XYZ file of C-alpha atoms in Angstrom:
285
model
C -0.665 11.756 3.646
C -3.763 12.432 1.526
C -3.540 15.841 -0.110
C -6.704 17.924 0.041
C -5.297 21.367 -0.642
C -7.431 22.173 -3.680
C -11.034 20.969 -3.950
C -12.555 21.999 -7.273
C -16.317 22.051 -7.857
C -17.299 20.878 -11.343
C -20.969 21.165 -12.426
C -22.340 17.826 -13.562
C -24.239 19.410 -16.430
C -21.093 20.812 -18.083
C -19.511 18.012 -20.184
C -16.528 20.136 -21.254
C -15.760 21.084 -17.657
C -16.021 17.443 -16.601
C -13.620 16.407 -19.340
C -11.175 19.193 -18.536
C -11.157 18.306 -14.829
C -9.405 15.007 -15.590
C -6.189 16.803 -16.468
C -6.145 19.439 -13.752
C -3.757 19.494 -10.798
C -6.580 19.718 -8.254
C -6.125 17.264 -5.402
C -9.876 16.670 -5.228
C -12.726 17.204 -7.649
C -16.322 17.523 -6.475
C -18.687 16.578 -9.277
C -21.747 18.600 -8.374
C -25.325 17.438 -8.804
C -26.797 19.997 -6.408
C -26.490 23.809 -6.360
C -24.845 24.348 -9.749
C -27.367 22.173 -11.629
C -30.901 23.366 -12.423
C -33.950 21.111 -11.952
C -34.256 20.374 -15.643
C -30.661 19.145 -15.888
C -30.520 16.863 -12.856
C -30.933 13.564 -14.678
C -28.437 14.383 -17.436
C -25.932 15.721 -14.916
C -26.062 12.445 -13.013
C -25.458 10.485 -16.199
C -22.569 12.772 -17.166
C -20.885 12.355 -13.781
C -21.206 8.573 -13.747
C -19.746 8.458 -17.245
C -16.827 10.671 -16.200
C -16.142 8.484 -13.163
C -15.907 5.461 -15.431
C -12.966 7.013 -17.276
C -9.357 6.810 -16.182
C -7.948 8.911 -13.352
C -4.430 9.786 -14.581
C -3.718 12.373 -11.884
C -5.032 10.129 -9.086
C -7.484 12.815 -7.985
C -9.876 12.147 -5.144
C -13.247 12.258 -6.919
C -16.289 13.145 -4.843
C -19.939 13.488 -5.879
C -22.140 16.088 -4.206
C -25.655 14.666 -4.204
C -28.921 16.541 -3.851
C -30.433 17.112 -0.423
C -32.604 14.729 1.532
C -35.801 16.647 0.877
C -35.285 16.715 -2.888
C -36.839 14.353 -5.400
C -33.394 13.448 -6.780
C -31.543 12.389 -3.627
C -32.397 8.687 -3.606
C -31.433 8.179 -7.255
C -28.239 10.183 -6.759
C -27.221 7.919 -3.872
C -28.029 4.779 -5.842
C -25.892 5.991 -8.735
C -22.952 6.906 -6.520
C -23.040 3.554 -4.733
C -22.430 1.699 -7.983
C -19.895 4.180 -9.374
C -16.141 4.654 -9.072
C -16.558 7.713 -6.823
C -14.085 8.081 -3.963
C -16.707 9.602 -1.704
C -20.033 11.391 -1.451
C -20.573 14.967 -0.303
C -23.731 15.425 1.758
C -25.293 18.922 1.564
C -27.267 20.882 4.143
C -26.276 18.716 7.110
C -27.863 20.284 10.181
C -27.878 17.439 12.724
C -26.614 13.924 13.283
C -30.040 12.656 12.222
C -29.406 13.958 8.699
C -26.296 11.790 8.436
C -28.307 8.820 9.709
C -30.909 9.424 6.991
C -28.243 9.409 4.290
C -26.810 6.222 5.800
C -30.186 4.532 5.389
C -30.007 5.307 1.673
C -26.346 4.351 1.331
C -26.684 1.054 3.179
C -24.467 -0.230 5.968
C -22.019 -1.889 3.612
C -21.126 1.483 2.097
C -19.230 2.427 5.273
C -16.467 0.073 4.161
C -15.628 1.915 0.955
C -17.441 5.251 0.663
C -16.017 8.132 2.720
C -18.551 10.814 3.597
C -17.890 14.510 3.199
C -20.328 16.859 4.910
C -21.253 20.442 4.105
C -21.170 22.940 6.967
C -23.396 25.602 5.438
C -26.271 26.328 7.823
C -26.494 27.937 11.248
C -27.836 24.722 12.788
C -25.087 22.722 11.115
C -22.377 24.939 12.589
C -23.897 24.803 16.066
C -24.305 21.000 15.927
C -21.026 20.218 14.168
C -19.413 18.375 17.069
C -22.287 15.885 17.248
C -22.471 15.629 13.455
C -18.813 14.659 13.051
C -19.227 11.566 15.244
C -22.543 10.491 13.704
C -20.913 8.052 11.269
C -17.422 6.496 11.201
C -17.219 7.060 7.436
C -17.180 10.867 7.829
C -13.773 12.080 6.640
C -14.048 15.753 5.652
C -15.953 18.897 6.568
C -16.406 21.345 3.698
C -17.439 24.876 4.588
C -20.189 26.537 2.546
C -20.099 30.221 3.401
C -22.294 31.355 0.508
C -25.321 29.447 1.822
C -24.449 30.388 5.387
C -24.348 34.074 4.458
C -27.786 33.854 2.856
C -29.331 32.253 5.923
C -27.601 34.315 8.619
C -27.436 37.648 6.763
C -23.725 37.862 7.564
C -22.123 40.168 5.029
C -19.082 39.176 3.009
C -16.169 41.487 3.779
C -12.521 41.096 2.751
C -11.530 40.173 6.303
C -14.454 37.710 6.696
C -14.848 38.811 10.313
C -18.504 37.820 10.370
C -17.604 34.214 9.565
C -14.733 33.764 12.022
C -16.886 31.960 14.574
C -18.262 29.520 12.006
C -14.831 28.924 10.523
C -13.085 28.344 13.840
C -15.912 26.208 15.225
C -15.706 23.997 12.151
C -11.932 23.667 12.482
C -12.251 22.701 16.155
C -14.913 20.097 15.406
C -12.803 18.641 12.614
C -9.664 18.383 14.725
C -11.545 16.910 17.685
C -12.756 14.086 15.429
C -9.603 13.665 13.358
C -11.162 14.982 10.150
C -9.899 17.234 7.376
C -11.492 20.655 7.015
C -11.832 22.615 3.747
C -12.486 26.357 3.516
C -15.280 27.814 1.370
C -15.024 29.223 -2.151
C -13.754 32.595 -3.311
C -16.279 33.586 -5.999
C -14.245 36.396 -7.633
C -12.013 33.944 -9.503
C -10.271 36.660 -11.525
C -9.073 38.389 -8.342
C -5.847 36.481 -7.695
C -4.657 38.806 -4.930
C -7.900 38.498 -2.983
C -7.929 34.754 -3.489
C -4.397 34.350 -2.176
C -5.258 36.489 0.848
C -8.148 34.163 1.690
C -5.943 31.106 1.196
C -3.352 32.490 3.601
C -6.065 33.275 6.115
C -7.373 29.711 5.807
C -3.892 28.321 6.463
C -3.586 30.546 9.532
C -6.961 29.369 10.857
C -6.007 25.696 10.465
C -7.758 24.599 7.270
C -6.287 21.784 5.162
C -7.376 23.261 1.847
C -9.870 25.433 0.023
C -12.804 24.724 -2.264
C -12.588 26.290 -5.713
C -14.976 27.308 -8.468
C -12.551 27.807 -11.364
C -9.528 25.897 -12.722
C -7.432 29.071 -12.652
C -7.445 28.909 -8.854
C -5.921 25.427 -8.582
C -2.204 26.166 -8.853
C -2.326 29.173 -6.544
C -4.255 27.159 -3.985
C -1.814 24.241 -4.080
C 1.067 26.657 -3.665
C -0.461 28.319 -0.632
C -1.299 25.079 1.185
C 2.102 23.475 0.511
C 5.017 24.213 2.862
C 7.563 26.448 1.148
C 11.316 25.787 1.103
C 11.989 27.822 4.244
C 9.275 26.063 6.240
C 10.440 22.658 5.039
C 14.082 23.405 5.797
C 13.206 24.670 9.250
C 11.260 21.497 10.004
C 14.205 19.366 8.860
C 16.612 21.339 11.037
C 14.360 21.090 14.089
C 14.108 17.311 13.725
C 17.864 17.001 13.262
C 18.532 18.975 16.451
C 15.894 16.952 18.311
C 17.344 13.611 17.223
C 20.914 14.653 18.010
C 20.035 15.889 21.490
C 18.003 12.778 22.233
C 20.889 10.522 21.178
C 23.131 12.440 23.551
C 20.693 11.890 26.387
C 19.843 15.549 26.865
C 16.483 16.175 28.508
C 16.177 19.747 27.269
C 16.234 20.525 23.548
C 16.594 24.091 22.272
C 16.206 25.128 18.638
C 16.515 28.690 17.404
C 16.433 29.968 20.968
C 13.198 28.189 21.868
C 12.396 25.110 23.887
C 11.402 22.143 21.726
C 8.771 19.689 22.933
C 7.122 16.626 21.412
C 4.301 18.752 20.000
C 6.807 20.768 17.945
C 8.361 17.561 16.667
C 4.950 16.235 15.688
C 4.182 19.419 13.735
C 7.572 19.344 12.006
C 6.932 15.779 10.881
C 3.502 16.784 9.552
C 5.085 19.610 7.544
C 7.642 17.243 6.021
C 4.994 14.637 5.232
C 2.906 17.291 3.451
C 5.912 18.557 1.503
C 6.867 15.011 0.506
C 3.332 14.199 -0.631
C 3.240 17.383 -2.712
C 6.539 16.514 -4.426
C 5.312 13.042 -5.327
C 2.078 14.168 -7.006
C 1.691 13.393 -10.739
């Protein structure tokens, strides 16, 4: 199982942050060439990121590069640089329709589908509404990453602690991801010093079906990993359910009951997913 619990944004124009990211426990690092980098720093940021990707990867992080948008003057050069780099994938911003993915594919080249997973940003109203068609636009698409800050600006939805205004966008993105077999990552929590608020959002994301959360500060990594990893009680319960299931099946019983509830194949499948996630988390560097 590929862990994508914590997805940390690192600005490409911040050499110290790039260097520090190599030792962090984040499952994924997104080296950003887009929103966090001003126009005057675009070229240097690209060079910094390519240099960082050429270094070792001691924690076996999944390293993704967020390129600039299709309408920008930097997009084509960003794509060319990523294609020849050691990046594990490319994050495509402002995806609003399947045609946008096709346009990026023209720049990437057909051969890139064999080794460059695509991550797509869900951060516009059109993108949310068209997400089902977007997710099947290219077989290399692997992850949807929610961008609620941009979505809030466009839709005028207000940020509230309960995020009620974003529930449709969040759930629609989860459904589209699951329908296409993709991973789905929740948006950032900007108040990085507010640990309690951050944990509340992480728990909400788990409840809504997200695989992980995108982060803006290293201090959020450990808390995020903790929240998206099954705890001891959840792991033990999954082990017990599978043990009861296997024992009853060996005895030829057609009805399996665990903890007073009927157990079906779907519960077994979920228990196995929980154990696989817990095992992957224990084996991380």
